[in-house]
PDB file of C-alpha atoms and ligand atoms in Angstrom:
ATOM      1  CA  MET A 267       4.083   5.411  16.006  1.00  0.00           C
ATOM      2  CA  ALA A 268       0.844   5.700  14.060  1.00  0.00           C
ATOM      3  CA  ILE A 269       0.394   8.635  11.682  1.00  0.00           C
ATOM      4  CA  GLU A 270      -3.254   9.499  11.161  1.00  0.00           C
ATOM      5  CA  LEU A 271      -4.006   9.910   7.449  1.00  0.00           C
ATOM      6  CA  TYR A 272      -7.793  10.254   7.756  1.00  0.00           C
ATOM      7  CA  LYS A 273     -10.393  10.098  10.503  1.00  0.00           C
ATOM      8  CA  ASP A 274     -14.141  10.602  10.835  1.00  0.00           C
ATOM      9  CA  GLU A 275     -16.747   9.033  13.163  1.00  0.00           C
ATOM     10  CA  THR A 276     -16.653   5.628  11.488  1.00  0.00           C
ATOM     11  CA  HIS A 277     -13.547   5.542   9.325  1.00  0.00           C
ATOM     12  CA  LEU A 278      -9.849   5.681  10.168  1.00  0.00           C
ATOM     13  CA  CYS A 279      -6.685   5.348   8.048  1.00  0.00           C
ATOM     14  CA  LEU A 280      -3.294   4.953   9.732  1.00  0.00           C
ATOM     15  CA  LYS A 281       0.273   4.720   8.511  1.00  0.00           C
ATOM     16  CA  PHE A 282       3.029   3.018  10.566  1.00  0.00           C
ATOM     17  CA  ASP A 283       6.563   3.826   9.542  1.00  0.00           C
ATOM     18  CA  ASP A 284       9.095   3.788  12.352  1.00  0.00           C
ATOM     19  CA  PHE A 285       9.858   0.109  13.039  1.00  0.00           C
ATOM     20  CA  PHE A 286      13.202  -0.081  11.297  1.00  0.00           C
ATOM     21  CA  LYS A 287      16.437  -0.267  13.226  1.00  0.00           C
ATOM     22  CA  GLY A 288      18.296  -2.822  11.053  1.00  0.00           C
ATOM     23  CA  THR A 289      19.563  -2.904   7.477  1.00  0.00           C
ATOM     24  CA  GLU A 290      16.310  -3.883   5.746  1.00  0.00           C
ATOM     25  CA  VAL A 291      14.599  -1.326   3.541  1.00  0.00           C
ATOM     26  CA  PRO A 292      12.306   0.946   5.608  1.00  0.00           C
ATOM     27  CA  SER A 293       8.670   0.551   4.629  1.00  0.00           C
ATOM     28  CA  ASN A 294       5.204   1.823   5.543  1.00  0.00           C
ATOM     29  CA  GLN A 295       2.368  -0.390   6.783  1.00  0.00           C
ATOM     30  CA  PHE A 296      -1.282   0.638   6.713  1.00  0.00           C
ATOM     31  CA  LEU A 297      -4.420  -0.040   8.733  1.00  0.00           C
ATOM     32  CA  ILE A 298      -7.903   1.020   7.660  1.00  0.00           C
ATOM     33  CA  VAL A 299     -10.737   0.659  10.172  1.00  0.00           C
ATOM     34  CA  ASN A 300     -14.423   1.046   9.371  1.00  0.00           C
ATOM     35  CA  ASN A 301     -17.146   0.321  11.912  1.00  0.00           C
ATOM     36  CA  LYS A 302     -14.771  -1.817  13.971  1.00  0.00           C
ATOM     37  CA  TRP A 303     -13.611  -3.945  11.037  1.00  0.00           C
ATOM     38  CA  GLY A 304     -10.065  -3.600   9.794  1.00  0.00           C
ATOM     39  CA  ILE A 305      -7.918  -4.120   6.737  1.00  0.00           C
ATOM     40  CA  LEU A 306      -4.136  -4.279   6.758  1.00  0.00           C
ATOM     41  CA  ILE A 307      -2.249  -3.224   3.637  1.00  0.00           C
ATOM     42  CA  ASP A 308       1.303  -4.500   3.028  1.00  0.00           C
ATOM     43  CA  PRO A 309       2.065  -5.591   6.632  1.00  0.00           C
ATOM     44  CA  GLY A 310       5.727  -6.306   5.847  1.00  0.00           C
ATOM     45  CA  GLY A 311       8.269  -8.892   6.924  1.00  0.00           C
ATOM     46  CA  ASN A 312       8.718 -11.209   9.877  1.00  0.00           C
ATOM     47  CA  ARG A 313      10.563  -8.811  12.135  1.00  0.00           C
ATOM     48  CA  LEU A 314       7.672  -6.348  11.995  1.00  0.00           C
ATOM     49  CA  PHE A 315       4.948  -8.749  12.994  1.00  0.00           C
ATOM     50  CA  SER A 316       4.865  -8.437  16.797  1.00  0.00           C
ATOM     51  CA  GLN A 317       5.507  -4.689  16.787  1.00  0.00           C
ATOM     52  CA  LEU A 318       2.823  -3.991  14.201  1.00  0.00           C
ATOM     53  CA  MET A 319       0.351  -6.245  16.004  1.00  0.00           C
ATOM     54  CA  ALA A 320       0.912  -4.274  19.228  1.00  0.00           C
ATOM     55  CA  GLU A 321       0.532  -0.957  17.379  1.00  0.00           C
ATOM     56  CA  ILE A 322      -2.722  -1.804  15.599  1.00  0.00           C
ATOM     57  CA  SER A 323      -4.425  -3.499  18.563  1.00  0.00           C
ATOM     58  CA  PRO A 324      -5.751  -0.311  20.239  1.00  0.00           C
ATOM     59  CA  TYR A 325      -7.455   0.655  16.960  1.00  0.00           C
ATOM     60  CA  CYS A 326      -8.509  -2.783  15.737  1.00  0.00           C
ATOM     61  CA  PRO A 327      -7.969  -6.089  17.561  1.00  0.00           C
ATOM     62  CA  PRO A 328      -6.314  -8.542  15.130  1.00  0.00           C
ATOM     63  CA  GLN A 329      -9.421 -10.806  15.350  1.00  0.00           C
ATOM     64  CA  ARG A 330     -11.373  -7.984  13.640  1.00  0.00           C
ATOM     65  CA  LEU A 331      -9.131  -7.906  10.570  1.00  0.00           C
ATOM     66  CA  LYS A 332     -11.187  -8.963   7.584  1.00  0.00           C
ATOM     67  CA  TYR A 333      -8.536  -8.788   4.869  1.00  0.00           C
ATOM     68  CA  ILE A 334      -4.797  -8.434   4.521  1.00  0.00           C
ATOM     69  CA  ILE A 335      -4.058  -6.892   1.140  1.00  0.00           C
ATOM     70  CA  LEU A 336      -0.696  -7.423  -0.547  1.00  0.00           C
ATOM     71  CA  SER A 337       0.015  -4.937  -3.331  1.00  0.00           C
ATOM     72  CA  HIS A 338       2.424  -7.502  -4.819  1.00  0.00           C
ATOM     73  CA  GLN A 339       4.613 -10.491  -3.916  1.00  0.00           C
ATOM     74  CA  ASP A 340       7.765  -8.914  -2.485  1.00  0.00           C
ATOM     75  CA  PRO A 341       9.118  -9.954   0.964  1.00  0.00           C
ATOM     76  CA  ASP A 342       8.935  -6.384   2.336  1.00  0.00           C
ATOM     77  CA  VAL A 343       5.203  -6.579   1.567  1.00  0.00           C
ATOM     78  CA  GLY A 344       4.154  -9.946   2.971  1.00  0.00           C
ATOM     79  CA  ALA A 345       6.984 -12.102   4.368  1.00  0.00           C
ATOM     80  CA  GLY A 346       5.461 -11.843   7.874  1.00  0.00           C
ATOM     81  CA  LEU A 347       2.163 -13.446   6.821  1.00  0.00           C
ATOM     82  CA  ASN A 348       2.616 -16.593   8.919  1.00  0.00           C
ATOM     83  CA  GLY A 349       2.019 -14.703  12.174  1.00  0.00           C
ATOM     84  CA  TRP A 350      -1.020 -12.857  10.835  1.00  0.00           C
ATOM     85  CA  LEU A 351      -2.558 -16.086   9.549  1.00  0.00           C
ATOM     86  CA  LEU A 352      -2.012 -17.707  12.948  1.00  0.00           C
ATOM     87  CA  ILE A 353      -3.711 -15.047  15.056  1.00  0.00           C
ATOM     88  CA  THR A 354      -6.478 -13.803  12.734  1.00  0.00           C
ATOM     89  CA  ASP A 355      -9.214 -15.163  10.478  1.00  0.00           C
ATOM     90  CA  ALA A 356      -8.334 -12.588   7.834  1.00  0.00           C
ATOM     91  CA  LYS A 357      -8.308 -13.515   4.174  1.00  0.00           C
ATOM     92  CA  ILE A 358      -5.282 -12.591   2.058  1.00  0.00           C
ATOM     93  CA  ALA A 359      -6.023 -10.598  -1.109  1.00  0.00           C
ATOM     94  CA  VAL A 360      -3.290 -10.596  -3.750  1.00  0.00           C
ATOM     95  CA  SER A 361      -3.024 -10.689  -7.553  1.00  0.00           C
ATOM     96  CA  GLU A 362      -4.093 -14.072  -8.895  1.00  0.00           C
ATOM     97  CA  LEU A 363      -0.591 -14.288 -10.392  1.00  0.00           C
ATOM     98  CA  TRP A 364       0.858 -14.645  -6.883  1.00  0.00           C
ATOM     99  CA  VAL A 365      -1.689 -16.907  -5.162  1.00  0.00           C
ATOM    100  CA  ARG A 366       0.508 -20.004  -5.492  1.00  0.00           C
ATOM    101  CA  PHE A 367       3.476 -18.128  -4.039  1.00  0.00           C
ATOM    102  CA  ILE A 368       1.759 -17.276  -0.745  1.00  0.00           C
ATOM    103  CA  PRO A 369       2.482 -20.702   0.859  1.00  0.00           C
ATOM    104  CA  ASN A 370       6.175 -19.726   0.599  1.00  0.00           C
ATOM    105  CA  PHE A 371       5.506 -17.143   3.294  1.00  0.00           C
ATOM    106  CA  CYS A 372       3.781 -19.467   5.778  1.00  0.00           C
ATOM    107  CA  MET A 373       2.850 -22.974   6.874  1.00  0.00           C
ATOM    108  CA  VAL A 374       0.954 -24.460   3.935  1.00  0.00           C
ATOM    109  CA  THR A 375      -2.074 -25.459   6.017  1.00  0.00           C
ATOM    110  CA  LEU A 376      -2.492 -21.896   7.267  1.00  0.00           C
ATOM    111  CA  SER A 377      -3.056 -20.412   3.820  1.00  0.00           C
ATOM    112  CA  GLU A 378      -5.493 -23.079   2.601  1.00  0.00           C
ATOM    113  CA  ASP A 379      -8.817 -21.486   1.540  1.00  0.00           C
ATOM    114  CA  ARG A 380      -7.690 -18.106   2.794  1.00  0.00           C
ATOM    115  CA  VAL A 381      -6.148 -16.536  -0.300  1.00  0.00           C
ATOM    116  CA  ILE A 382      -8.294 -14.486  -2.677  1.00  0.00           C
ATOM    117  CA  GLY A 383      -6.767 -14.055  -6.133  1.00  0.00           C
ATOM    118  CA  ILE A 384      -7.542 -10.598  -7.508  1.00  0.00           C
ATOM    119  CA  PRO A 385      -8.237 -10.781 -11.259  1.00  0.00           C
ATOM    120  CA  ASP A 386      -6.184  -8.512 -13.541  1.00  0.00           C
ATOM    121  CA  GLY A 387      -9.027  -6.012 -13.925  1.00  0.00           C
ATOM    122  CA  GLY A 388      -9.319  -5.414 -10.158  1.00  0.00           C
ATOM    123  CA  VAL A 389     -12.096  -5.960  -7.660  1.00  0.00           C
ATOM    124  CA  GLU A 390     -13.980  -4.234  -4.836  1.00  0.00           C
ATOM    125  CA  LEU A 391     -13.453  -5.564  -1.285  1.00  0.00           C
ATOM    126  CA  SER A 392     -16.253  -4.853   1.209  1.00  0.00           C
ATOM    127  CA  PHE A 393     -15.680  -4.497   4.935  1.00  0.00           C
ATOM    128  CA  GLY A 394     -17.525  -2.695   7.733  1.00  0.00           C
ATOM    129  CA  GLU A 395     -19.954  -0.408   5.906  1.00  0.00           C
ATOM    130  CA  THR A 396     -17.627   0.507   3.074  1.00  0.00           C
ATOM    131  CA  SER A 397     -15.389  -1.008   0.430  1.00  0.00           C
ATOM    132  CA  LEU A 398     -11.950  -0.586  -1.091  1.00  0.00           C
ATOM    133  CA  GLN A 399     -11.183  -0.645  -4.801  1.00  0.00           C
ATOM    134  CA  MET A 400      -8.250  -2.677  -6.084  1.00  0.00           C
ATOM    135  CA  ILE A 401      -6.814  -0.586  -8.908  1.00  0.00           C
ATOM    136  CA  PRO A 402      -4.744  -2.429 -11.546  1.00  0.00           C
ATOM    137  CA  ALA A 403      -1.136  -1.159 -11.496  1.00  0.00           C
ATOM    138  CA  HIS A 404       0.617  -3.996 -13.276  1.00  0.00           C
ATOM    139  CA  PHE A 405       4.374  -3.632 -13.986  1.00  0.00           C
ATOM    140  CA  LEU A 406       4.632  -0.845 -11.399  1.00  0.00           C
ATOM    141  CA  HIS A 407       6.803  -2.673 -10.555  1.00  0.00           C
ATOM    142  CA  SER A 408       5.431  -6.224 -10.282  1.00  0.00           C
ATOM    143  CA  PRO A 409       3.609  -7.904 -13.223  1.00  0.00           C
ATOM    144  CA  GLY A 410       0.691  -8.624 -10.868  1.00  0.00           C
ATOM    145  CA  ASN A 411       0.338  -5.389  -8.912  1.00  0.00           C
ATOM    146  CA  PHE A 412      -2.583  -3.540  -7.336  1.00  0.00           C
ATOM    147  CA  HIS A 413      -3.000  -0.163  -5.723  1.00  0.00           C
ATOM    148  CA  VAL A 414      -5.758   0.338  -3.163  1.00  0.00           C
ATOM    149  CA  PHE A 415      -8.194   3.220  -3.496  1.00  0.00           C
ATOM    150  CA  ASP A 416     -10.232   4.167  -0.444  1.00  0.00           C
ATOM    151  CA  ARG A 417     -13.110   6.257  -1.771  1.00  0.00           C
ATOM    152  CA  LYS A 418     -14.192   7.312   1.726  1.00  0.00           C
ATOM    153  CA  SER A 419     -10.885   9.050   2.527  1.00  0.00           C
ATOM    154  CA  GLY A 420      -9.745   9.744  -1.038  1.00  0.00           C
ATOM    155  CA  ILE A 421      -6.462   7.959  -0.333  1.00  0.00           C
ATOM    156  CA  LEU A 422      -4.691   5.958  -3.027  1.00  0.00           C
ATOM    157  CA  PHE A 423      -2.197   3.494  -1.514  1.00  0.00           C
ATOM    158  CA  SER A 424       0.320   3.209  -4.335  1.00  0.00           C
ATOM    159  CA  GLY A 425       2.610   0.327  -3.305  1.00  0.00           C
ATOM    160  CA  ASP A 426       6.135   0.837  -4.593  1.00  0.00           C
ATOM    161  CA  LEU A 427       5.099   3.580  -7.024  1.00  0.00           C
ATOM    162  CA  GLY A 428       6.311   6.810  -5.434  1.00  0.00           C
ATOM    163  CA  ALA A 429       8.750   5.017  -3.134  1.00  0.00           C
ATOM    164  CA  SER A 430      11.367   7.368  -1.691  1.00  0.00           C
ATOM    165  CA  ILE A 431      14.456   6.476   0.289  1.00  0.00           C
ATOM    166  CA  GLY A 432      15.483   8.777   3.155  1.00  0.00           C
ATOM    167  CA  PRO A 433      13.213  11.714   2.258  1.00  0.00           C
ATOM    168  CA  GLU A 434      13.574  15.042   4.083  1.00  0.00           C
ATOM    169  CA  GLN A 435       9.817  15.345   4.668  1.00  0.00           C
ATOM    170  CA  GLU A 436       7.143  12.782   5.561  1.00  0.00           C
ATOM    171  CA  ASN A 437       4.382  14.748   3.843  1.00  0.00           C
ATOM    172  CA  ILE A 438       4.726  16.562   0.502  1.00  0.00           C
ATOM    173  CA  THR A 439       2.036  19.212   0.108  1.00  0.00           C
ATOM    174  CA  SER A 440       3.005  21.484  -2.806  1.00  0.00           C
ATOM    175  CA  ARG A 441       4.612  21.399  -6.270  1.00  0.00           C
ATOM    176  CA  GLU A 442       7.632  23.216  -4.868  1.00  0.00           C
ATOM    177  CA  GLU A 443       8.137  20.590  -2.131  1.00  0.00           C
ATOM    178  CA  PHE A 444       7.574  17.903  -4.752  1.00  0.00           C
ATOM    179  CA  GLU A 445      10.369  19.254  -6.968  1.00  0.00           C
ATOM    180  CA  ARG A 446      12.776  19.079  -4.012  1.00  0.00           C
ATOM    181  CA  HIS A 447      11.579  15.536  -3.234  1.00  0.00           C
ATOM    182  CA  VAL A 448      12.136  14.047  -6.718  1.00  0.00           C
ATOM    183  CA  SER A 449      15.809  13.190  -6.056  1.00  0.00           C
ATOM    184  CA  PHE A 450      14.708  10.801  -3.256  1.00  0.00           C
ATOM    185  CA  MET A 451      12.524   8.831  -5.730  1.00  0.00           C
ATOM    186  CA  SER A 452      14.552   8.880  -8.962  1.00  0.00           C
ATOM    187  CA  GLY A 453      17.016   6.046  -8.260  1.00  0.00           C
ATOM    188  CA  PHE A 454      14.314   3.549  -7.341  1.00  0.00           C
ATOM    189  CA  HIS A 455      12.056   4.421 -10.266  1.00  0.00           C
ATOM    190  CA  SER A 456      14.783   4.356 -12.908  1.00  0.00           C
ATOM    191  CA  ARG A 457      15.631   0.712 -12.012  1.00  0.00           C
ATOM    192  CA  TYR A 458      12.507  -0.915 -10.524  1.00  0.00           C
ATOM    193  CA  ILE A 459       9.843   0.557 -12.816  1.00  0.00           C
ATOM    194  CA  PRO A 460      10.244  -1.171 -16.168  1.00  0.00           C
ATOM    195  CA  HIS A 461       7.930   0.472 -18.733  1.00  0.00           C
ATOM    196  CA  SER A 462       6.839   3.998 -19.634  1.00  0.00           C
ATOM    197  CA  SER A 463       3.574   2.613 -21.061  1.00  0.00           C
ATOM    198  CA  ALA A 464       2.598   1.265 -17.621  1.00  0.00           C
ATOM    199  CA  CYS A 465       3.314   4.707 -16.129  1.00  0.00           C
ATOM    200  CA  LYS A 466       1.136   6.476 -18.698  1.00  0.00           C
ATOM    201  CA  ARG A 467      -1.704   4.006 -18.247  1.00  0.00           C
ATOM    202  CA  TRP A 468      -1.541   4.460 -14.470  1.00  0.00           C
ATOM    203  CA  ALA A 469      -1.537   8.284 -14.749  1.00  0.00           C
ATOM    204  CA  SER A 470      -4.711   8.152 -16.783  1.00  0.00           C
ATOM    205  CA  ILE A 471      -6.429   5.863 -14.225  1.00  0.00           C
ATOM    206  CA  ALA A 472      -5.243   7.996 -11.291  1.00  0.00           C
ATOM    207  CA  ARG A 473      -6.627  11.183 -12.895  1.00  0.00           C
ATOM    208  CA  SER A 474     -10.034   9.525 -13.265  1.00  0.00           C
ATOM    209  CA  LEU A 475     -10.284   8.946  -9.489  1.00  0.00           C
ATOM    210  CA  PRO A 476     -11.124  11.560  -6.820  1.00  0.00           C
ATOM    211  CA  VAL A 477      -7.691  11.214  -5.173  1.00  0.00           C
ATOM    212  CA  LYS A 478      -6.865  13.504  -2.241  1.00  0.00           C
ATOM    213  CA  MET A 479      -3.699  11.778  -1.041  1.00  0.00           C
ATOM    214  CA  ILE A 480      -1.237   9.262  -2.500  1.00  0.00           C
ATOM    215  CA  VAL A 481       0.671   7.105  -0.018  1.00  0.00           C
ATOM    216  CA  PRO A 482       3.495   4.818  -1.216  1.00  0.00           C
ATOM    217  CA  GLN A 483       4.836   1.777   0.640  1.00  0.00           C
ATOM    218  CA  HIS A 484       8.198   3.504   1.226  1.00  0.00           C
ATOM    219  CA  GLY A 485       8.938   7.039   2.343  1.00  0.00           C
ATOM    220  CA  ALA A 486       6.878  10.192   1.977  1.00  0.00           C
ATOM    221  CA  ARG A 487       3.246  10.712   0.966  1.00  0.00           C
ATOM    222  CA  PHE A 488       1.622  13.370  -1.254  1.00  0.00           C
ATOM    223  CA  THR A 489      -1.258  15.377   0.186  1.00  0.00           C
ATOM    224  CA  GLY A 490      -3.647  17.807  -1.513  1.00  0.00           C
ATOM    225  CA  GLN A 491      -4.444  18.462  -5.164  1.00  0.00           C
ATOM    226  CA  GLU A 492      -1.220  20.308  -5.984  1.00  0.00           C
ATOM    227  CA  ALA A 493       1.113  17.578  -4.693  1.00  0.00           C
ATOM    228  CA  VAL A 494      -1.088  14.756  -6.029  1.00  0.00           C
ATOM    229  CA  ASN A 495      -1.157  16.325  -9.504  1.00  0.00           C
ATOM    230  CA  ALA A 496       2.609  16.952  -9.407  1.00  0.00           C
ATOM    231  CA  PHE A 497       3.170  13.281  -8.605  1.00  0.00           C
ATOM    232  CA  ILE A 498       0.828  12.005 -11.333  1.00  0.00           C
ATOM    233  CA  ASP A 499       2.481  14.342 -13.891  1.00  0.00           C
ATOM    234  CA  TRP A 500       5.907  13.068 -12.840  1.00  0.00           C
ATOM    235  CA  VAL A 501       4.893   9.399 -13.139  1.00  0.00           C
ATOM    236  CA  GLU A 502       3.383  10.037 -16.573  1.00  0.00           C
ATOM    237  CA  GLN A 503       6.718  11.195 -18.002  1.00  0.00           C
ATOM    238  CA  LEU A 504       8.883   8.422 -16.480  1.00  0.00           C
ATOM    239  CA  THR A 505      10.778   6.457 -19.107  1.00  0.00           C
ATOM    240  CA  GLY A 506      11.203   3.204 -17.108  1.00  0.00           C
ATOM    241  CA  ALA A 507      14.256   0.936 -17.029  1.00  0.00           C
ATOM    242  CA  LEU A 508      13.345  -0.686 -20.377  1.00  0.00           C
ATOM    243  CA  GLY A 509      11.858   2.385 -22.075  1.00  0.00           C
TER     244      GLY A 509
HETATM  245 FE1  LIG B 164       8.330  -4.288  -4.513  1.00  0.00          FE
HETATM  246 FE1  LIG B 165       8.429  -2.248  -1.529  1.00  0.00          FE
END
């Protein structure tokens, strides 16, 4: 089922989160549509491909996908790429650190000339009549890691940062709800997020952006200034697995 994160006359942001029946880690997939052109963010593994394709088609036919953005290299992010490369003309955007790893997810000929390496400092990707900003988020948790900021909706797609496992709520909207939600995030962040310096750097970047919602690749999202600020404050004080 699609959860609508943002909608106006020309711009739509959707989250898909209910495909998981097996033992793999549950994850969120995202579609952004602007003037009939689409971008997929972190489309996930092989078993999701046909279901996700069916879900996005009413909003954006796969042939209208311009980019598929991978926040980082993990299998829950992009292991299903082969199918997407077969049925679309979309380009893959991923950290330049991971460009040579993409052929591991698909037939080699399919990825030729279709992978855009994002430089460490980030880049702006245009589609429809808008663009998305790739925000550097290295070591959160991957060494080549990008978050996606959609200025039109104010949504920051934060990859694994903010991941929660089995949360009670899908949408966290206040500091009080956030405090109750922390226990669903702590385990992941104490092991998968390595450095406190990366957390502090990210908090400073996030505060400089007009963020209205933060949506991780796993679990609940954070909506509104109070919840967004609570999340940024929490990330800033994380110690990380290595200090
Ligand atoms: Fe990951
Ligand atoms: Fe993940």
